[in-house]
PDB file of C-alpha atoms in Angstrom:
ATOM      1  CA  MET A  10     -41.710  17.502 -16.887  1.00  0.00           C
ATOM      2  CA  PRO A  11     -39.404  17.162 -14.632  1.00  0.00           C
ATOM      3  CA  ALA A  12     -36.119  18.123 -14.958  1.00  0.00           C
ATOM      4  CA  PRO A  13     -33.283  14.805 -15.207  1.00  0.00           C
ATOM      5  CA  ASP A  14     -31.530  13.965 -11.825  1.00  0.00           C
ATOM      6  CA  ARG A  15     -28.234  15.723 -11.529  1.00  0.00           C
ATOM      7  CA  PRO A  16     -25.410  14.689  -8.878  1.00  0.00           C
ATOM      8  CA  SER A  17     -25.165  16.707  -6.252  1.00  0.00           C
ATOM      9  CA  ARG A  18     -22.440  18.790  -5.621  1.00  0.00           C
ATOM     10  CA  THR A  19     -21.490  16.879  -2.583  1.00  0.00           C
ATOM     11  CA  GLU A  20     -21.363  13.662  -4.462  1.00  0.00           C
ATOM     12  CA  SER A  21     -19.331  12.760  -6.400  1.00  0.00           C
ATOM     13  CA  GLY A  22     -20.623  11.550 -10.118  1.00  0.00           C
ATOM     14  CA  PRO A  23     -18.557   7.577 -11.130  1.00  0.00           C
ATOM     15  CA  ALA A  24     -15.945   8.811 -12.981  1.00  0.00           C
ATOM     16  CA  LEU A  25     -14.758  10.820 -10.420  1.00  0.00           C
ATOM     17  CA  VAL A  26     -14.956   8.526  -8.087  1.00  0.00           C
ATOM     18  CA  ALA A  27     -13.251   6.444 -10.291  1.00  0.00           C
ATOM     19  CA  TRP A  28     -10.257   8.673 -10.759  1.00  0.00           C
ATOM     20  CA  SER A  29     -10.155   9.249  -7.028  1.00  0.00           C
ATOM     21  CA  GLN A  30      -9.973   5.890  -6.023  1.00  0.00           C
ATOM     22  CA  ALA A  31      -7.496   5.081  -8.898  1.00  0.00           C
ATOM     23  CA  TYR A  32      -5.936   7.531 -11.083  1.00  0.00           C
ATOM     24  CA  PRO A  33      -4.831  10.543  -9.480  1.00  0.00           C
ATOM     25  CA  GLN A  34      -2.230  10.778 -11.184  1.00  0.00           C
ATOM     26  CA  TRP A  35      -3.739  11.700 -14.506  1.00  0.00           C
ATOM     27  CA  ALA A  36      -4.881  14.907 -13.531  1.00  0.00           C
ATOM     28  CA  SER A  37      -0.618  15.888 -13.504  1.00  0.00           C
ATOM     29  CA  ALA A  38      -0.591  14.393 -17.431  1.00  0.00           C
ATOM     30  CA  GLY A  39      -4.236  15.915 -18.048  1.00  0.00           C
ATOM     31  CA  VAL A  40      -2.501  19.789 -17.248  1.00  0.00           C
ATOM     32  CA  LEU A  41       0.970  19.280 -18.901  1.00  0.00           C
ATOM     33  CA  LEU A  42      -1.179  17.834 -22.194  1.00  0.00           C
ATOM     34  CA  ALA A  43      -3.464  21.105 -22.520  1.00  0.00           C
ATOM     35  CA  GLY A  44       0.130  23.028 -21.915  1.00  0.00           C
ATOM     36  CA  TRP A  45       1.657  21.248 -25.253  1.00  0.00           C
ATOM     37  CA  LEU A  46      -1.676  21.828 -26.398  1.00  0.00           C
ATOM     38  CA  LEU A  47      -1.617  25.563 -25.935  1.00  0.00           C
ATOM     39  CA  VAL A  48       1.907  26.151 -27.354  1.00  0.00           C
ATOM     40  CA  THR A  49       1.381  24.239 -30.273  1.00  0.00           C
ATOM     41  CA  LEU A  50      -1.852  25.894 -31.429  1.00  0.00           C
ATOM     42  CA  GLY A  51       0.635  28.967 -30.670  1.00  0.00           C
ATOM     43  CA  LEU A  52      -0.762  30.857 -27.439  1.00  0.00           C
ATOM     44  CA  GLN A  53       2.391  30.769 -25.751  1.00  0.00           C
ATOM     45  CA  PRO A  54       3.020  32.285 -22.269  1.00  0.00           C
ATOM     46  CA  PRO A  55       4.637  35.529 -22.112  1.00  0.00           C
ATOM     47  CA  SER A  56       7.313  33.910 -20.563  1.00  0.00           C
ATOM     48  CA  ALA A  57       8.160  29.877 -19.022  1.00  0.00           C
ATOM     49  CA  TRP A  58       7.752  31.018 -15.870  1.00  0.00           C
ATOM     50  CA  VAL A  59       3.993  32.057 -16.193  1.00  0.00           C
ATOM     51  CA  GLY A  60       3.036  29.049 -18.127  1.00  0.00           C
ATOM     52  CA  LEU A  61       4.766  26.959 -15.476  1.00  0.00           C
ATOM     53  CA  ALA A  62       2.669  28.521 -12.907  1.00  0.00           C
ATOM     54  CA  CYS A  63      -1.003  28.312 -14.919  1.00  0.00           C
ATOM     55  CA  GLN A  64      -0.030  24.780 -14.933  1.00  0.00           C
ATOM     56  CA  ALA A  65       0.772  24.531 -11.249  1.00  0.00           C
ATOM     57  CA  LEU A  66      -2.608  26.501 -10.378  1.00  0.00           C
ATOM     58  CA  SER A  67      -4.448  23.975 -13.006  1.00  0.00           C
ATOM     59  CA  GLY A  68      -2.730  21.300 -11.102  1.00  0.00           C
ATOM     60  CA  ALA A  69      -3.925  22.141  -8.149  1.00  0.00           C
ATOM     61  CA  LEU A  70      -7.192  23.033  -9.229  1.00  0.00           C
ATOM     62  CA  LEU A  71      -8.381  20.035 -10.497  1.00  0.00           C
ATOM     63  CA  SER A  72      -6.568  18.557  -7.580  1.00  0.00           C
ATOM     64  CA  ALA A  73      -9.419  19.978  -5.927  1.00  0.00           C
ATOM     65  CA  TRP A  74     -12.410  19.302  -7.814  1.00  0.00           C
ATOM     66  CA  LEU A  75     -11.489  15.768  -8.588  1.00  0.00           C
ATOM     67  CA  ARG A  76     -11.577  15.103  -4.211  1.00  0.00           C
ATOM     68  CA  LEU A  77      -8.344  13.698  -4.607  1.00  0.00           C
ATOM     69  CA  PRO A  78      -5.888  13.723  -1.205  1.00  0.00           C
ATOM     70  CA  SER A  79      -4.014  16.681   0.092  1.00  0.00           C
ATOM     71  CA  TRP A  80      -0.965  15.525  -0.567  1.00  0.00           C
ATOM     72  CA  TRP A  81      -2.119  15.447  -4.778  1.00  0.00           C
ATOM     73  CA  LEU A  82      -2.655  19.019  -4.145  1.00  0.00           C
ATOM     74  CA  ALA A  83       0.907  19.549  -4.033  1.00  0.00           C
ATOM     75  CA  ILE A  84       2.483  17.069  -6.393  1.00  0.00           C
ATOM     76  CA  ASN A  85       0.219  18.228  -9.038  1.00  0.00           C
ATOM     77  CA  ALA A  86       1.280  22.224  -8.324  1.00  0.00           C
ATOM     78  CA  VAL A  87       4.866  21.198  -8.093  1.00  0.00           C
ATOM     79  CA  PHE A  88       4.952  17.894 -11.078  1.00  0.00           C
ATOM     80  CA  PRO A  89       4.967  20.541 -14.319  1.00  0.00           C
ATOM     81  CA  ALA A  90       8.291  22.841 -12.499  1.00  0.00           C
ATOM     82  CA  ALA A  91       9.496  19.744 -11.739  1.00  0.00           C
ATOM     83  CA  LEU A  92       9.509  17.650 -15.206  1.00  0.00           C
ATOM     84  CA  HIS A  93      10.471  21.072 -17.040  1.00  0.00           C
ATOM     85  CA  GLY A  94      13.722  21.503 -14.908  1.00  0.00           C
ATOM     86  CA  ALA A  95      14.765  17.611 -15.439  1.00  0.00           C
ATOM     87  CA  VAL A  96      14.005  18.776 -19.408  1.00  0.00           C
ATOM     88  CA  ALA A  97      16.691  21.412 -19.037  1.00  0.00           C
ATOM     89  CA  LEU A  98      19.557  19.468 -17.327  1.00  0.00           C
ATOM     90  CA  HIS A  99      19.579  18.221 -20.934  1.00  0.00           C
ATOM     91  CA  TRP A 100      20.252  14.319 -19.797  1.00  0.00           C
ATOM     92  CA  PRO A 101      19.881  11.571 -22.471  1.00  0.00           C
ATOM     93  CA  PRO A 102      16.598   9.912 -22.990  1.00  0.00           C
ATOM     94  CA  ILE A 103      18.533   6.596 -21.662  1.00  0.00           C
ATOM     95  CA  VAL A 104      18.071   7.689 -18.465  1.00  0.00           C
ATOM     96  CA  PHE A 105      14.929   8.980 -18.076  1.00  0.00           C
ATOM     97  CA  LEU A 106      13.627   5.730 -19.878  1.00  0.00           C
ATOM     98  CA  GLY A 107      16.253   3.523 -17.156  1.00  0.00           C
ATOM     99  CA  ALA A 108      14.213   5.636 -14.152  1.00  0.00           C
ATOM    100  CA  PHE A 109      10.999   4.731 -15.221  1.00  0.00           C
ATOM    101  CA  VAL A 110      11.434   0.982 -15.556  1.00  0.00           C
ATOM    102  CA  ALA A 111      13.024   1.040 -12.513  1.00  0.00           C
ATOM    103  CA  LEU A 112      10.428   2.430 -10.629  1.00  0.00           C
ATOM    104  CA  ALA A 113       7.998   0.773 -12.564  1.00  0.00           C
ATOM    105  CA  LEU A 114       9.668  -2.542 -11.259  1.00  0.00           C
ATOM    106  CA  VAL A 115       9.743  -1.198  -7.720  1.00  0.00           C
ATOM    107  CA  TYR A 116       6.109   0.411  -7.471  1.00  0.00           C
ATOM    108  CA  TRP A 117       4.514  -0.804 -10.077  1.00  0.00           C
ATOM    109  CA  THR A 118       0.349  -1.405  -9.869  1.00  0.00           C
ATOM    110  CA  THR A 119       0.733   1.090  -6.823  1.00  0.00           C
ATOM    111  CA  PHE A 120      -1.433   3.587  -9.382  1.00  0.00           C
ATOM    112  CA  SER A 121      -4.077   1.736  -9.328  1.00  0.00           C
ATOM    113  CA  THR A 122      -4.288  -0.697  -5.772  1.00  0.00           C
ATOM    114  CA  ARG A 123      -2.852   3.069  -3.847  1.00  0.00           C
ATOM    115  CA  VAL A 124      -0.133   0.620  -1.851  1.00  0.00           C
ATOM    116  CA  PRO A 125       3.088   2.250  -2.358  1.00  0.00           C
ATOM    117  CA  LEU A 126       6.516  -0.023  -0.537  1.00  0.00           C
ATOM    118  CA  TYR A 127       6.143   0.566   2.928  1.00  0.00           C
ATOM    119  CA  ALA A 128       9.491  -0.758   4.577  1.00  0.00           C
ATOM    120  CA  SER A 129       8.889  -2.036   8.889  1.00  0.00           C
ATOM    121  CA  GLY A 130      11.996  -2.514  10.765  1.00  0.00           C
ATOM    122  CA  PRO A 131      13.282  -5.006  13.250  1.00  0.00           C
ATOM    123  CA  ALA A 132      11.425  -3.623  16.087  1.00  0.00           C
ATOM    124  CA  VAL A 133       8.121  -4.505  14.367  1.00  0.00           C
ATOM    125  CA  TRP A 134       9.598  -7.384  13.313  1.00  0.00           C
ATOM    126  CA  ASP A 135      10.160  -8.561  17.165  1.00  0.00           C
ATOM    127  CA  LEU A 136       6.321  -7.560  17.968  1.00  0.00           C
ATOM    128  CA  MET A 137       4.945  -9.359  15.070  1.00  0.00           C
ATOM    129  CA  ALA A 138       7.024 -12.940  16.025  1.00  0.00           C
ATOM    130  CA  ARG A 139       5.237 -12.598  19.304  1.00  0.00           C
ATOM    131  CA  CYS A 140       1.656 -12.780  17.751  1.00  0.00           C
ATOM    132  CA  LEU A 141       3.144 -16.051  15.400  1.00  0.00           C
ATOM    133  CA  PRO A 142       0.591 -19.320  16.175  1.00  0.00           C
ATOM    134  CA  VAL A 143       2.614 -22.388  17.575  1.00  0.00           C
ATOM    135  CA  ARG A 144       0.129 -25.002  16.723  1.00  0.00           C
ATOM    136  CA  PRO A 145       1.971 -27.699  14.313  1.00  0.00           C
ATOM    137  CA  GLY A 146       1.031 -26.922  11.258  1.00  0.00           C
ATOM    138  CA  ALA A 147      -0.358 -22.837  11.382  1.00  0.00           C
ATOM    139  CA  ARG A 148      -0.049 -21.077   8.479  1.00  0.00           C
ATOM    140  CA  ALA A 149       0.699 -17.407   8.390  1.00  0.00           C
ATOM    141  CA  ILE A 150       1.180 -14.761   5.713  1.00  0.00           C
ATOM    142  CA  ASP A 151       3.040 -11.309   4.828  1.00  0.00           C
ATOM    143  CA  LEU A 152       0.424  -9.449   2.154  1.00  0.00           C
ATOM    144  CA  GLY A 153       2.462  -7.050   0.191  1.00  0.00           C
ATOM    145  CA  SER A 154       5.344  -8.269   1.530  1.00  0.00           C
ATOM    146  CA  GLY A 155       8.031  -6.023  -0.062  1.00  0.00           C
ATOM    147  CA  LEU A 156      11.661  -6.624   0.113  1.00  0.00           C
ATOM    148  CA  GLY A 157      11.056  -9.716   2.444  1.00  0.00           C
ATOM    149  CA  GLY A 158      12.583  -8.550   6.309  1.00  0.00           C
ATOM    150  CA  LEU A 159       9.492  -9.710   8.254  1.00  0.00           C
ATOM    151  CA  ALA A 160       8.930 -12.627   6.433  1.00  0.00           C
ATOM    152  CA  LEU A 161      12.099 -13.831   6.714  1.00  0.00           C
ATOM    153  CA  HIS A 162      12.888 -13.053  10.303  1.00  0.00           C
ATOM    154  CA  LEU A 163       9.403 -14.594  11.216  1.00  0.00           C
ATOM    155  CA  ALA A 164      10.274 -17.903   9.526  1.00  0.00           C
ATOM    156  CA  ARG A 165      13.875 -17.662  11.437  1.00  0.00           C
ATOM    157  CA  GLN A 166      11.875 -17.955  14.457  1.00  0.00           C
ATOM    158  CA  PRO A 167      12.220 -21.523  16.900  1.00  0.00           C
ATOM    159  CA  GLY A 168       9.213 -23.256  16.050  1.00  0.00           C
ATOM    160  CA  ALA A 169       7.698 -20.823  13.097  1.00  0.00           C
ATOM    161  CA  PRO A 170       5.142 -22.245  11.393  1.00  0.00           C
ATOM    162  CA  VAL A 171       4.901 -21.833   7.526  1.00  0.00           C
ATOM    163  CA  VAL A 172       5.343 -18.568   6.310  1.00  0.00           C
ATOM    164  CA  LEU A 173       4.559 -17.293   2.768  1.00  0.00           C
ATOM    165  CA  GLY A 174       4.792 -13.298   1.091  1.00  0.00           C
ATOM    166  CA  LEU A 175       3.170 -12.343  -1.244  1.00  0.00           C
ATOM    167  CA  GLU A 176       4.038  -9.384  -3.222  1.00  0.00           C
ATOM    168  CA  LEU A 177       3.122  -8.434  -6.486  1.00  0.00           C
ATOM    169  CA  ALA A 178       5.559  -5.972  -7.469  1.00  0.00           C
ATOM    170  CA  PRO A 179       8.636  -7.386  -9.661  1.00  0.00           C
ATOM    171  CA  LEU A 180      11.932  -6.147  -8.239  1.00  0.00           C
ATOM    172  CA  PRO A 181      11.052  -6.521  -4.735  1.00  0.00           C
ATOM    173  CA  TRP A 182       9.507  -9.737  -4.876  1.00  0.00           C
ATOM    174  CA  LEU A 183      12.665 -11.218  -7.289  1.00  0.00           C
ATOM    175  CA  TRP A 184      15.302  -9.698  -4.148  1.00  0.00           C
ATOM    176  CA  SER A 185      13.306 -11.471  -1.706  1.00  0.00           C
ATOM    177  CA  ARG A 186      13.149 -14.882  -3.074  1.00  0.00           C
ATOM    178  CA  CYS A 187      17.269 -14.079  -3.540  1.00  0.00           C
ATOM    179  CA  ARG A 188      17.609 -13.411  -0.152  1.00  0.00           C
ATOM    180  CA  ALA A 189      15.406 -16.726   0.820  1.00  0.00           C
ATOM    181  CA  ARG A 190      17.717 -18.413  -1.437  1.00  0.00           C
ATOM    182  CA  TRP A 191      20.641 -17.041  -0.183  1.00  0.00           C
ATOM    183  CA  GLN A 192      19.787 -17.554   3.876  1.00  0.00           C
ATOM    184  CA  GLY A 193      18.613 -21.082   2.974  1.00  0.00           C
ATOM    185  CA  SER A 194      15.164 -19.643   3.954  1.00  0.00           C
ATOM    186  CA  ALA A 195      11.641 -22.148   4.218  1.00  0.00           C
ATOM    187  CA  CYS A 196       9.960 -18.969   3.908  1.00  0.00           C
ATOM    188  CA  ARG A 197       7.919 -18.852   0.225  1.00  0.00           C
ATOM    189  CA  PHE A 198       8.078 -15.795  -1.777  1.00  0.00           C
ATOM    190  CA  LEU A 199       4.745 -15.746  -4.348  1.00  0.00           C
ATOM    191  CA  ARG A 200       4.022 -13.330  -6.900  1.00  0.00           C
ATOM    192  CA  GLN A 201       0.611 -12.351  -6.490  1.00  0.00           C
ATOM    193  CA  ASP A 202      -1.980  -9.588  -5.745  1.00  0.00           C
ATOM    194  CA  TYR A 203      -3.343 -10.673  -1.933  1.00  0.00           C
ATOM    195  CA  ARG A 204      -7.211  -9.742  -3.210  1.00  0.00           C
ATOM    196  CA  GLN A 205      -6.926 -12.752  -5.124  1.00  0.00           C
ATOM    197  CA  HIS A 206      -5.473 -15.267  -3.094  1.00  0.00           C
ATOM    198  CA  ASP A 207      -7.703 -17.144  -0.834  1.00  0.00           C
ATOM    199  CA  LEU A 208      -7.004 -16.259   3.228  1.00  0.00           C
ATOM    200  CA  SER A 209      -8.750 -19.181   4.531  1.00  0.00           C
ATOM    201  CA  PRO A 210      -5.800 -21.624   5.372  1.00  0.00           C
ATOM    202  CA  TYR A 211      -3.987 -19.116   7.252  1.00  0.00           C
ATOM    203  CA  ASP A 212      -3.619 -18.229  11.190  1.00  0.00           C
ATOM    204  CA  LEU A 213      -2.455 -15.274  11.011  1.00  0.00           C
ATOM    205  CA  VAL A 214      -2.333 -12.539   8.171  1.00  0.00           C
ATOM    206  CA  LEU A 215      -0.012  -9.678   8.571  1.00  0.00           C
ATOM    207  CA  ALA A 216      -0.416  -6.353   6.426  1.00  0.00           C
ATOM    208  CA  TYR A 217       1.505  -3.525   5.983  1.00  0.00           C
ATOM    209  CA  LEU A 218      -0.377  -1.568   3.063  1.00  0.00           C
ATOM    210  CA  SER A 219      -2.193   2.099   2.673  1.00  0.00           C
ATOM    211  CA  PRO A 220      -4.862   4.002   4.315  1.00  0.00           C
ATOM    212  CA  ALA A 221      -6.136   3.089   0.792  1.00  0.00           C
ATOM    213  CA  ALA A 222      -6.665  -0.997   0.862  1.00  0.00           C
ATOM    214  CA  MET A 223      -7.777  -1.377   4.247  1.00  0.00           C
ATOM    215  CA  PRO A 224     -12.278  -1.126   3.403  1.00  0.00           C
ATOM    216  CA  ALA A 225     -11.721  -3.760   1.063  1.00  0.00           C
ATOM    217  CA  LEU A 226      -9.021  -5.631   2.550  1.00  0.00           C
ATOM    218  CA  TRP A 227     -11.216  -5.544   5.809  1.00  0.00           C
ATOM    219  CA  GLN A 228     -14.333  -7.295   3.564  1.00  0.00           C
ATOM    220  CA  GLN A 229     -11.803  -9.852   2.414  1.00  0.00           C
ATOM    221  CA  LEU A 230     -10.834 -10.910   5.733  1.00  0.00           C
ATOM    222  CA  ALA A 231     -14.662 -11.251   7.288  1.00  0.00           C
ATOM    223  CA  ALA A 232     -15.564 -13.302   4.551  1.00  0.00           C
ATOM    224  CA  GLN A 233     -12.216 -15.598   4.577  1.00  0.00           C
ATOM    225  CA  LEU A 234     -10.932 -15.920   8.188  1.00  0.00           C
ATOM    226  CA  LYS A 235     -11.347 -19.150  10.281  1.00  0.00           C
ATOM    227  CA  PRO A 236     -12.199 -18.969  13.360  1.00  0.00           C
ATOM    228  CA  GLY A 237      -9.438 -18.311  15.788  1.00  0.00           C
ATOM    229  CA  ALA A 238      -7.698 -17.052  13.247  1.00  0.00           C
ATOM    230  CA  CYS A 239      -5.208 -13.358  14.402  1.00  0.00           C
ATOM    231  CA  PHE A 240      -4.981 -10.119  11.600  1.00  0.00           C
ATOM    232  CA  VAL A 241      -1.802  -7.572  12.245  1.00  0.00           C
ATOM    233  CA  SER A 242      -2.226  -4.032  10.814  1.00  0.00           C
ATOM    234  CA  CYS A 243       1.183  -1.955  10.767  1.00  0.00           C
ATOM    235  CA  GLU A 244       0.304   1.527  11.249  1.00  0.00           C
ATOM    236  CA  PHE A 245      -3.251   1.841   9.626  1.00  0.00           C
ATOM    237  CA  ALA A 246      -6.434   0.343  10.766  1.00  0.00           C
ATOM    238  CA  VAL A 247      -9.947  -0.415   9.492  1.00  0.00           C
ATOM    239  CA  PRO A 248     -12.417   2.975   8.843  1.00  0.00           C
ATOM    240  CA  GLY A 249     -15.085   2.937  10.973  1.00  0.00           C
ATOM    241  CA  GLN A 250     -14.229  -0.484  12.655  1.00  0.00           C
ATOM    242  CA  ALA A 251     -13.008  -0.374  16.241  1.00  0.00           C
ATOM    243  CA  ALA A 252      -8.972  -1.539  16.999  1.00  0.00           C
ATOM    244  CA  ILE A 253      -6.822  -2.641  19.503  1.00  0.00           C
ATOM    245  CA  ALA A 254      -2.861  -1.807  19.580  1.00  0.00           C
ATOM    246  CA  LEU A 255      -0.836  -4.501  20.518  1.00  0.00           C
ATOM    247  CA  PRO A 256       1.003  -3.834  23.859  1.00  0.00           C
ATOM    248  CA  GLY A 257       4.753  -2.454  23.199  1.00  0.00           C
ATOM    249  CA  SER A 258       3.969  -0.988  19.931  1.00  0.00           C
ATOM    250  CA  GLY A 259       2.668   2.558  19.419  1.00  0.00           C
ATOM    251  CA  LEU A 260       5.540   3.632  21.327  1.00  0.00           C
ATOM    252  CA  ALA A 261       8.702   6.360  19.814  1.00  0.00           C
ATOM    253  CA  GLY A 262      10.297   4.396  16.478  1.00  0.00           C
ATOM    254  CA  VAL A 263       7.231   1.974  16.258  1.00  0.00           C
ATOM    255  CA  PRO A 264       4.303   2.581  14.866  1.00  0.00           C
ATOM    256  CA  PRO A 265       0.995   0.819  15.940  1.00  0.00           C
ATOM    257  CA  LEU A 266       0.269  -2.923  15.160  1.00  0.00           C
ATOM    258  CA  TYR A 267      -3.755  -3.242  15.736  1.00  0.00           C
ATOM    259  CA  VAL A 268      -4.754  -6.400  15.444  1.00  0.00           C
ATOM    260  CA  TRP A 269      -8.177  -8.239  15.227  1.00  0.00           C
ATOM    261  CA  HIS A 270      -9.234 -11.433  15.621  1.00  0.00           C
ATOM    262  CA  MET A 271     -11.754 -13.979  14.037  1.00  0.00           C
ATOM    263  CA  GLY A 272     -13.854 -15.703  16.759  1.00  0.00           C
ATOM    264  CA  THR A 273     -16.410 -18.525  16.714  1.00  0.00           C
ATOM    265  CA  ASP A 274     -19.199 -16.922  15.658  1.00  0.00           C
ATOM    266  CA  GLY A 275     -17.622 -15.699  12.606  1.00  0.00           C
ATOM    267  CA  VAL A 276     -17.557 -11.287  13.410  1.00  0.00           C
ATOM    268  CA  LEU A 277     -13.916 -10.718  13.250  1.00  0.00           C
ATOM    269  CA  ALA A 278     -13.746  -8.206  16.026  1.00  0.00           C
ATOM    270  CA  ALA A 279     -10.901  -6.114  18.192  1.00  0.00           C
ATOM    271  CA  GLY A 280      -8.713  -7.712  19.974  1.00  0.00           C
ATOM    272  CA  MET A 281      -6.187 -10.142  19.802  1.00  0.00           C
ATOM    273  CA  GLY A 282      -7.904 -13.510  21.409  1.00  0.00           C
ATOM    274  CA  PRO A 283      -6.660 -16.062  24.585  1.00  0.00           C
ATOM    275  CA  ASP A 284      -3.560 -17.252  22.715  1.00  0.00           C
ATOM    276  CA  LEU A 285      -2.642 -13.674  22.272  1.00  0.00           C
ATOM    277  CA  THR A 286      -3.265 -12.043  25.121  1.00  0.00           C
ATOM    278  CA  ALA A 287      -1.850 -15.261  27.691  1.00  0.00           C
ATOM    279  CA  VAL A 288       1.951 -13.912  25.128  1.00  0.00           C
ATOM    280  CA  PHE A 289       2.074 -10.540  25.468  1.00  0.00           C
ATOM    281  CA  TRP A 290       0.840 -10.473  29.748  1.00  0.00           C
ATOM    282  CA  GLU A 291       3.501 -12.992  29.898  1.00  0.00           C
ATOM    283  CA  LYS A 292       5.979 -10.931  28.409  1.00  0.00           C
ATOM    284  CA  LEU A 293       4.966  -7.250  29.867  1.00  0.00           C
ATOM    285  CA  SER A 294       4.375  -9.251  33.093  1.00  0.00           C
ATOM    286  CA  CYS A 295       7.763 -10.304  33.256  1.00  0.00           C
ATOM    287  CA  SER A 296       9.535  -7.103  32.468  1.00  0.00           C
TER     288      SER A 296
END
């Protein structure tokens, strides 16, 4: 009777893939739980430092076994010592609860979306503003709008289209809405996961997400963008897809801004399209 198939050592099983893509921080929790169980069972290490070293080594090895990104090895190795140091400060529990709540409201579902809070600056905003469509009734959307700086800047441009910012984390979303109201801006902010939002009505889609989010976003854009629409990604290209950076980006202090254009044939390809090409060529030729 032939032996059952087994996953190869170079190919992760479903459980490992799920951990690697969505819940890498559970590696730290698992190591801490194992340490607690050993102490509870009376298997205490000779000293606290030996116990912390064993937990750090276990966290790094577990991260490597799960094939997590390299930075998770350092995080899981340092986390036990950081937790031990925090407990040694003897702060009241309300301090840690308050820190946890604040971080949860800011980062929210980062553990599953793998999209942290990135902040762009005025140099990026100015380049993005050149991409705004000038057609009547045009619409632009900022995926993961954070604190709202980019979306509010775009909405202030002369003849700007309707601008919508999507943000899932409660605190940045609330801060963005308050800023828009204080400034009397026509920009709107919606608390929603961009993966659940229909992108077909928009002429310009902007994003500053993370490398982990780009493949799924590419599939969504390729299925939903209408002909003539543009997608601009700050800093992160799409793995396996050709990319063209906007002129003026990728310089000192300015991350590359990659742009794709949906053609009339329904293919999302690298390039600015005729409208943006004309705009950037005119700007550059006059400088």
